[in-house]
XYZ file of C-alpha atoms in Angstrom:
285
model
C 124.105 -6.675 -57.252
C 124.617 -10.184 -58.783
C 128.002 -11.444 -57.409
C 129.990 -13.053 -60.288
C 133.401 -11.966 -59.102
C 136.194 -9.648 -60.744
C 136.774 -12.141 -63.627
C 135.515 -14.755 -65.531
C 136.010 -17.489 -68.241
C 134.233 -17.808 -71.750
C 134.633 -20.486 -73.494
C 133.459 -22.579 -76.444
C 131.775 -25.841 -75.134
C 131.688 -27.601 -78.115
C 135.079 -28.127 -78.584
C 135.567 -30.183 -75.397
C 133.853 -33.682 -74.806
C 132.239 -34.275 -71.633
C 135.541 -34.721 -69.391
C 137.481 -32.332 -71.254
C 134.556 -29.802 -70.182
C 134.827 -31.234 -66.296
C 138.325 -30.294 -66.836
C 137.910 -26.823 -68.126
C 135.485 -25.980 -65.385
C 137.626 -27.510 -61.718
C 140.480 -25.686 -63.922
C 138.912 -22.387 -63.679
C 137.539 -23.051 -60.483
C 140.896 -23.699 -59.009
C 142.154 -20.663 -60.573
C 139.905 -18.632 -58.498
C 137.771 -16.948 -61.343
C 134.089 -16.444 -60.276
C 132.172 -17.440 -62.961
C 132.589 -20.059 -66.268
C 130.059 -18.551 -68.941
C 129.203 -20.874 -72.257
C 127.208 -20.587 -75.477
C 124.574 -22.535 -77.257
C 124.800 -23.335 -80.518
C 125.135 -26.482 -82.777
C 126.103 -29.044 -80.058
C 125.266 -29.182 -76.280
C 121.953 -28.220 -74.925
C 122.331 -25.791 -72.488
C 121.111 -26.725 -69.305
C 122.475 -29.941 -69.467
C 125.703 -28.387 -70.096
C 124.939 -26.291 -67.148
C 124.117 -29.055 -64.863
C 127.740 -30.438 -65.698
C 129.599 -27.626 -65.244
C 128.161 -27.060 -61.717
C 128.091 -31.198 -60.856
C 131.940 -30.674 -61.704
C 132.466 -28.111 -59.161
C 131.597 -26.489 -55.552
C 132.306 -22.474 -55.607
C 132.005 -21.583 -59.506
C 129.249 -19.758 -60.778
C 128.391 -20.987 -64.317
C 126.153 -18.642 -66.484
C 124.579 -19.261 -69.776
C 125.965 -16.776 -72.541
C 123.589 -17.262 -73.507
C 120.799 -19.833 -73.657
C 118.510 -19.444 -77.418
C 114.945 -18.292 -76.549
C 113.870 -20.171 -79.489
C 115.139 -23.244 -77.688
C 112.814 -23.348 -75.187
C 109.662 -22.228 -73.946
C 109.847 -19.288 -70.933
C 108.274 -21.961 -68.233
C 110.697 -24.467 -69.673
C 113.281 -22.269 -69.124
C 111.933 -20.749 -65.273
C 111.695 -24.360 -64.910
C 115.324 -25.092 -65.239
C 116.665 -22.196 -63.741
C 115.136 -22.931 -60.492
C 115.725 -26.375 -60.982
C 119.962 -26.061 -60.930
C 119.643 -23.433 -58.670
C 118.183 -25.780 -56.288
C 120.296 -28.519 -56.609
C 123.582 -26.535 -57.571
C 123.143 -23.799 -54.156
C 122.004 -21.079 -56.305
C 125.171 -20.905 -59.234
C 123.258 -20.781 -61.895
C 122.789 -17.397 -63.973
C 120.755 -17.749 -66.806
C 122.168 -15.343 -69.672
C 119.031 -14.517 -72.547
C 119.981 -13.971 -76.204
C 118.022 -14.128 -79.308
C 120.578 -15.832 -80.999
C 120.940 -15.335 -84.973
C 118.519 -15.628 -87.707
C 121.027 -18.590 -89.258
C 120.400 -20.736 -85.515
C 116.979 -19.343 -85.957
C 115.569 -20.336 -88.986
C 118.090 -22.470 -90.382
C 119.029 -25.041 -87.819
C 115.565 -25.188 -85.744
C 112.736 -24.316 -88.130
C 111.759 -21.150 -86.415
C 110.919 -17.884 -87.642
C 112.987 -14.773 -86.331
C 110.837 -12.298 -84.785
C 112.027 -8.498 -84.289
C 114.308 -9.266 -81.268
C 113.213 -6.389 -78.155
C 109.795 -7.759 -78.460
C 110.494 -11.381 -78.881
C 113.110 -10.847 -75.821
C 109.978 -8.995 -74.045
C 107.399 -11.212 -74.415
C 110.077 -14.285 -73.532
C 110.673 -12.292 -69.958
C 106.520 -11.924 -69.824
C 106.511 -14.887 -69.694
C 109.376 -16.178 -67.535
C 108.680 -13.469 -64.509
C 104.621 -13.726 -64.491
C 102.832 -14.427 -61.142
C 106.144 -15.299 -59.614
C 107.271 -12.685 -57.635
C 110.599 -13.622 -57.902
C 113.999 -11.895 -58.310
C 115.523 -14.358 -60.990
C 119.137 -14.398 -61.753
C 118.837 -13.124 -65.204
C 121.007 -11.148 -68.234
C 120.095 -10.194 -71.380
C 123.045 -10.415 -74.259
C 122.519 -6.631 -75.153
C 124.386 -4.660 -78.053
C 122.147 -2.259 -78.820
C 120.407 0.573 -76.937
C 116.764 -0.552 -76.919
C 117.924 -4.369 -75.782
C 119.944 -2.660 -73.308
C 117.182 -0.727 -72.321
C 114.964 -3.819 -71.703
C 118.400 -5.712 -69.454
C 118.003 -2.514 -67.607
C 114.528 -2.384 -67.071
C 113.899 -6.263 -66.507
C 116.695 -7.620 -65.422
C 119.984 -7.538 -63.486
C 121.784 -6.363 -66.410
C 123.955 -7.186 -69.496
C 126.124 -9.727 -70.848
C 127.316 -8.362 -74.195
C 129.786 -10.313 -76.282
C 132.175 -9.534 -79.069
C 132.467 -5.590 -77.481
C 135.292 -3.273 -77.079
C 135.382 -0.643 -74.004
C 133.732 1.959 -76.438
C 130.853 -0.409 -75.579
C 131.407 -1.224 -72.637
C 130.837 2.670 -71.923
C 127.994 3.253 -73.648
C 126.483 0.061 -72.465
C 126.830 1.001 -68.826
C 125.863 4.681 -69.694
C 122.412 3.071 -70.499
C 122.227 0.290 -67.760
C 122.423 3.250 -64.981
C 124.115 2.234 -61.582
C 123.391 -1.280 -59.642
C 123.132 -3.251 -62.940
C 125.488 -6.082 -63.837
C 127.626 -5.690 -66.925
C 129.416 -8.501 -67.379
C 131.662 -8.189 -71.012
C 133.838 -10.853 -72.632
C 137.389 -10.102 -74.141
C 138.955 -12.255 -76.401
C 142.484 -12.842 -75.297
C 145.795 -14.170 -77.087
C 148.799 -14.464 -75.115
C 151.129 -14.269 -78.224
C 153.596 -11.618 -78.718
C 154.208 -12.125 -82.119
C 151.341 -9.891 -84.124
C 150.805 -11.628 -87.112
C 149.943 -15.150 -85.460
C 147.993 -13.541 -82.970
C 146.245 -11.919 -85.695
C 145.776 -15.422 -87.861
C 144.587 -16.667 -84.945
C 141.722 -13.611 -84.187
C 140.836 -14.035 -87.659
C 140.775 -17.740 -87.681
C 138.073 -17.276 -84.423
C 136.154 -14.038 -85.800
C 135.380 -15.573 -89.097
C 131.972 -17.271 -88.413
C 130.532 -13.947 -86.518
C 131.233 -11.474 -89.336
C 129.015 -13.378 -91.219
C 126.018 -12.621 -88.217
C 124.659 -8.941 -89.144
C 123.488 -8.194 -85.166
C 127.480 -8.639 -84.680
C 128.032 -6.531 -87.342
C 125.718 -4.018 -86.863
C 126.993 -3.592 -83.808
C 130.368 -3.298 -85.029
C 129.224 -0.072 -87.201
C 127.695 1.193 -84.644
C 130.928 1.289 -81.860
C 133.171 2.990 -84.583
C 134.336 0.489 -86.867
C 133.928 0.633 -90.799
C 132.534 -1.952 -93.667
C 135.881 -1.801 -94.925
C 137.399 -2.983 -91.534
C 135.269 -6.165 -91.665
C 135.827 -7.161 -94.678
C 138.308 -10.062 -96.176
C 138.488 -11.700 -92.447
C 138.865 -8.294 -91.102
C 141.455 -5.124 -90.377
C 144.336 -5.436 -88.727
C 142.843 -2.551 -86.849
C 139.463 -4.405 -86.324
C 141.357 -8.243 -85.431
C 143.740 -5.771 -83.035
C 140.449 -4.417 -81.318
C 138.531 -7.484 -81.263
C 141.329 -9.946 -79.890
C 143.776 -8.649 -77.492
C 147.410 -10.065 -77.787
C 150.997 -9.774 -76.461
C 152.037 -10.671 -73.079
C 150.091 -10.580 -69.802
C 151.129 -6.857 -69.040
C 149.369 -5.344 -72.280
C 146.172 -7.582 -72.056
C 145.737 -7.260 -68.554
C 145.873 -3.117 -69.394
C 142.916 -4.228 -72.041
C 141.463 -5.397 -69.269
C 141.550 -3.033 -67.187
C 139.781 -0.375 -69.732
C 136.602 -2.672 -69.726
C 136.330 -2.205 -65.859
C 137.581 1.675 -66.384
C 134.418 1.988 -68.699
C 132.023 0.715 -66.615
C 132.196 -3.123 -66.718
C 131.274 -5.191 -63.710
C 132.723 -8.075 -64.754
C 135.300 -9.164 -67.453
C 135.002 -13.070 -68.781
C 138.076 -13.707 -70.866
C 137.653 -15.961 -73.585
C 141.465 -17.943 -74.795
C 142.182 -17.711 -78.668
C 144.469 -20.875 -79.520
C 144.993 -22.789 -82.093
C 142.695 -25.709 -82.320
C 142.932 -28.542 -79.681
C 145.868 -26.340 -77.856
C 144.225 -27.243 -74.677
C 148.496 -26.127 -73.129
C 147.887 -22.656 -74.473
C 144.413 -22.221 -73.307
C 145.446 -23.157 -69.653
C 148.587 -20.697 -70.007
C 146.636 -17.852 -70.570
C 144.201 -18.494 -67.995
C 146.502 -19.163 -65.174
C 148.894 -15.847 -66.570
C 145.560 -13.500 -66.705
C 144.072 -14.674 -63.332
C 144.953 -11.743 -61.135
C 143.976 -9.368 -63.520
């Protein structure tokens, strides 16, 4: 199986300039996490960012979660993977999505195909004539796209999950598969700026229906995701207190299944202080 180690890091790239980024990544390097996973969306291009991350370090593994299919071609994409894999001693995980119809259509000028076969034919293309065994993950909610991480690649990295998913997600993946979950994490004991805070970070993906189909699907209802969200749905989605009860949260991801667990620090803006408490309090979880 993939080794990524017990834990990871998520974390929002754009937010951080180019040093600030070099900083985030030695920071959770030196903090012994295996592997610093990053999104694409309205700023840095992913490989690039990739490339940085892995310049900035020696041991971490950095995975894309996850790189747009729409923003490359699949050769482009083989391409690059081998390419910071070669340079980088084989770090480099290359985490799939097909993104949102809204980064779709709206920011690039593509159209949105139906996502398993769009995913499909972007693997086609990536693993033809090659032969090779490429470090690849899907970002799999639902059961068919789970199906395809299981069938095509080393496995999942879902995001924006609880461990009701976790379980079912591994329950479909079947044994030697990666699953590799992020948890949004708030070291804040007091609930209703925890809460704020959750909200203030969920807002922007309640607006995405694969997040919220998803959503419906693991047990929670409309009216939990509406106005900003439930207490009962922020509570789920972001887990708060001290280091005790969110390393138990934790701990039900791996008890469901999960192979990995990349936390992902909810702060208030530019609280760079906060976001290095929590990872250096959650390390040994």
């Amino acid at each position: 199986m993939m080794e990524l180690g017990r834990l990871g890091v998520w974390y929002p790239a754009d937010r951080l300039d180019g040093p600030g980024l070099a900083t985030l990544a030695r920071r959770v390097e030196e903090l012994g996490y295996g592997t610093l996973w990053y999104p694409e969306a309205r700023g840095y291009e992913s490989f690039t960012l990739a490339a940085h991350f892995l310049a900035s370090t020696t041991r971490l593994k950095v995975g894309s979660s996850i790189a747009n299919i729409y923003a490359r071609d699949a050769f482009t994409a083989r391409r690059g993977m081998a390419t910071l894999n070669a340079f980088h001693g084989g770090r480099f995980i290359l985490g799939l999505g097909v993104s949102h119809i809204p980064m779709v259509e709206g920011l690039r000028g593509h159209r949105y195909d139906r996502p398993v076969p769009a995913m499909r034919a972007y693997l086609d293309g990536i693993q033809a004539d090659t032969g090779e065994d490429w470090p690849i993950l899907l970002a799999a909610l639902g059961p068919k796209m789970l199906e395809l991480a299981a069938r095509r690649t080393h496995g999942a990295v879902p995001y924006n999950v609880t461990p009701e998913h976790t379980a079912i997600a591994a329950g479909i993946l079947g044994p030697g598969k990666v699953l590799a979950v992020e948890q949004k994490v708030c070291l804040e004991t007091d609930p209703e700026r925890a809460r704020a805070l959750g909200r203030a970070e969920l807002a922007h993906y309640l607006a995405l229906p694969n997040y919220v189909n998803n959503w419906l699907r693991t047990g929670f209802t409309e009216a939990d995701l509406k106005d900003g969200g439930s207490d009962r749905f922020i509570d789920g989605m972001v887990v708060s207190g001290d280091a005790a009860a969110i390393k138990a949260k934790l701990a039900a991801h791996f008890a469901a299944g999960a192979t990995h667990v990349c936390i992902q620090p909810v702060h208030a803006k530019g609280d760079i202080a906060a976001r290095d408490a929590m990872l250096a309090a959650l390390a040994d979880s």
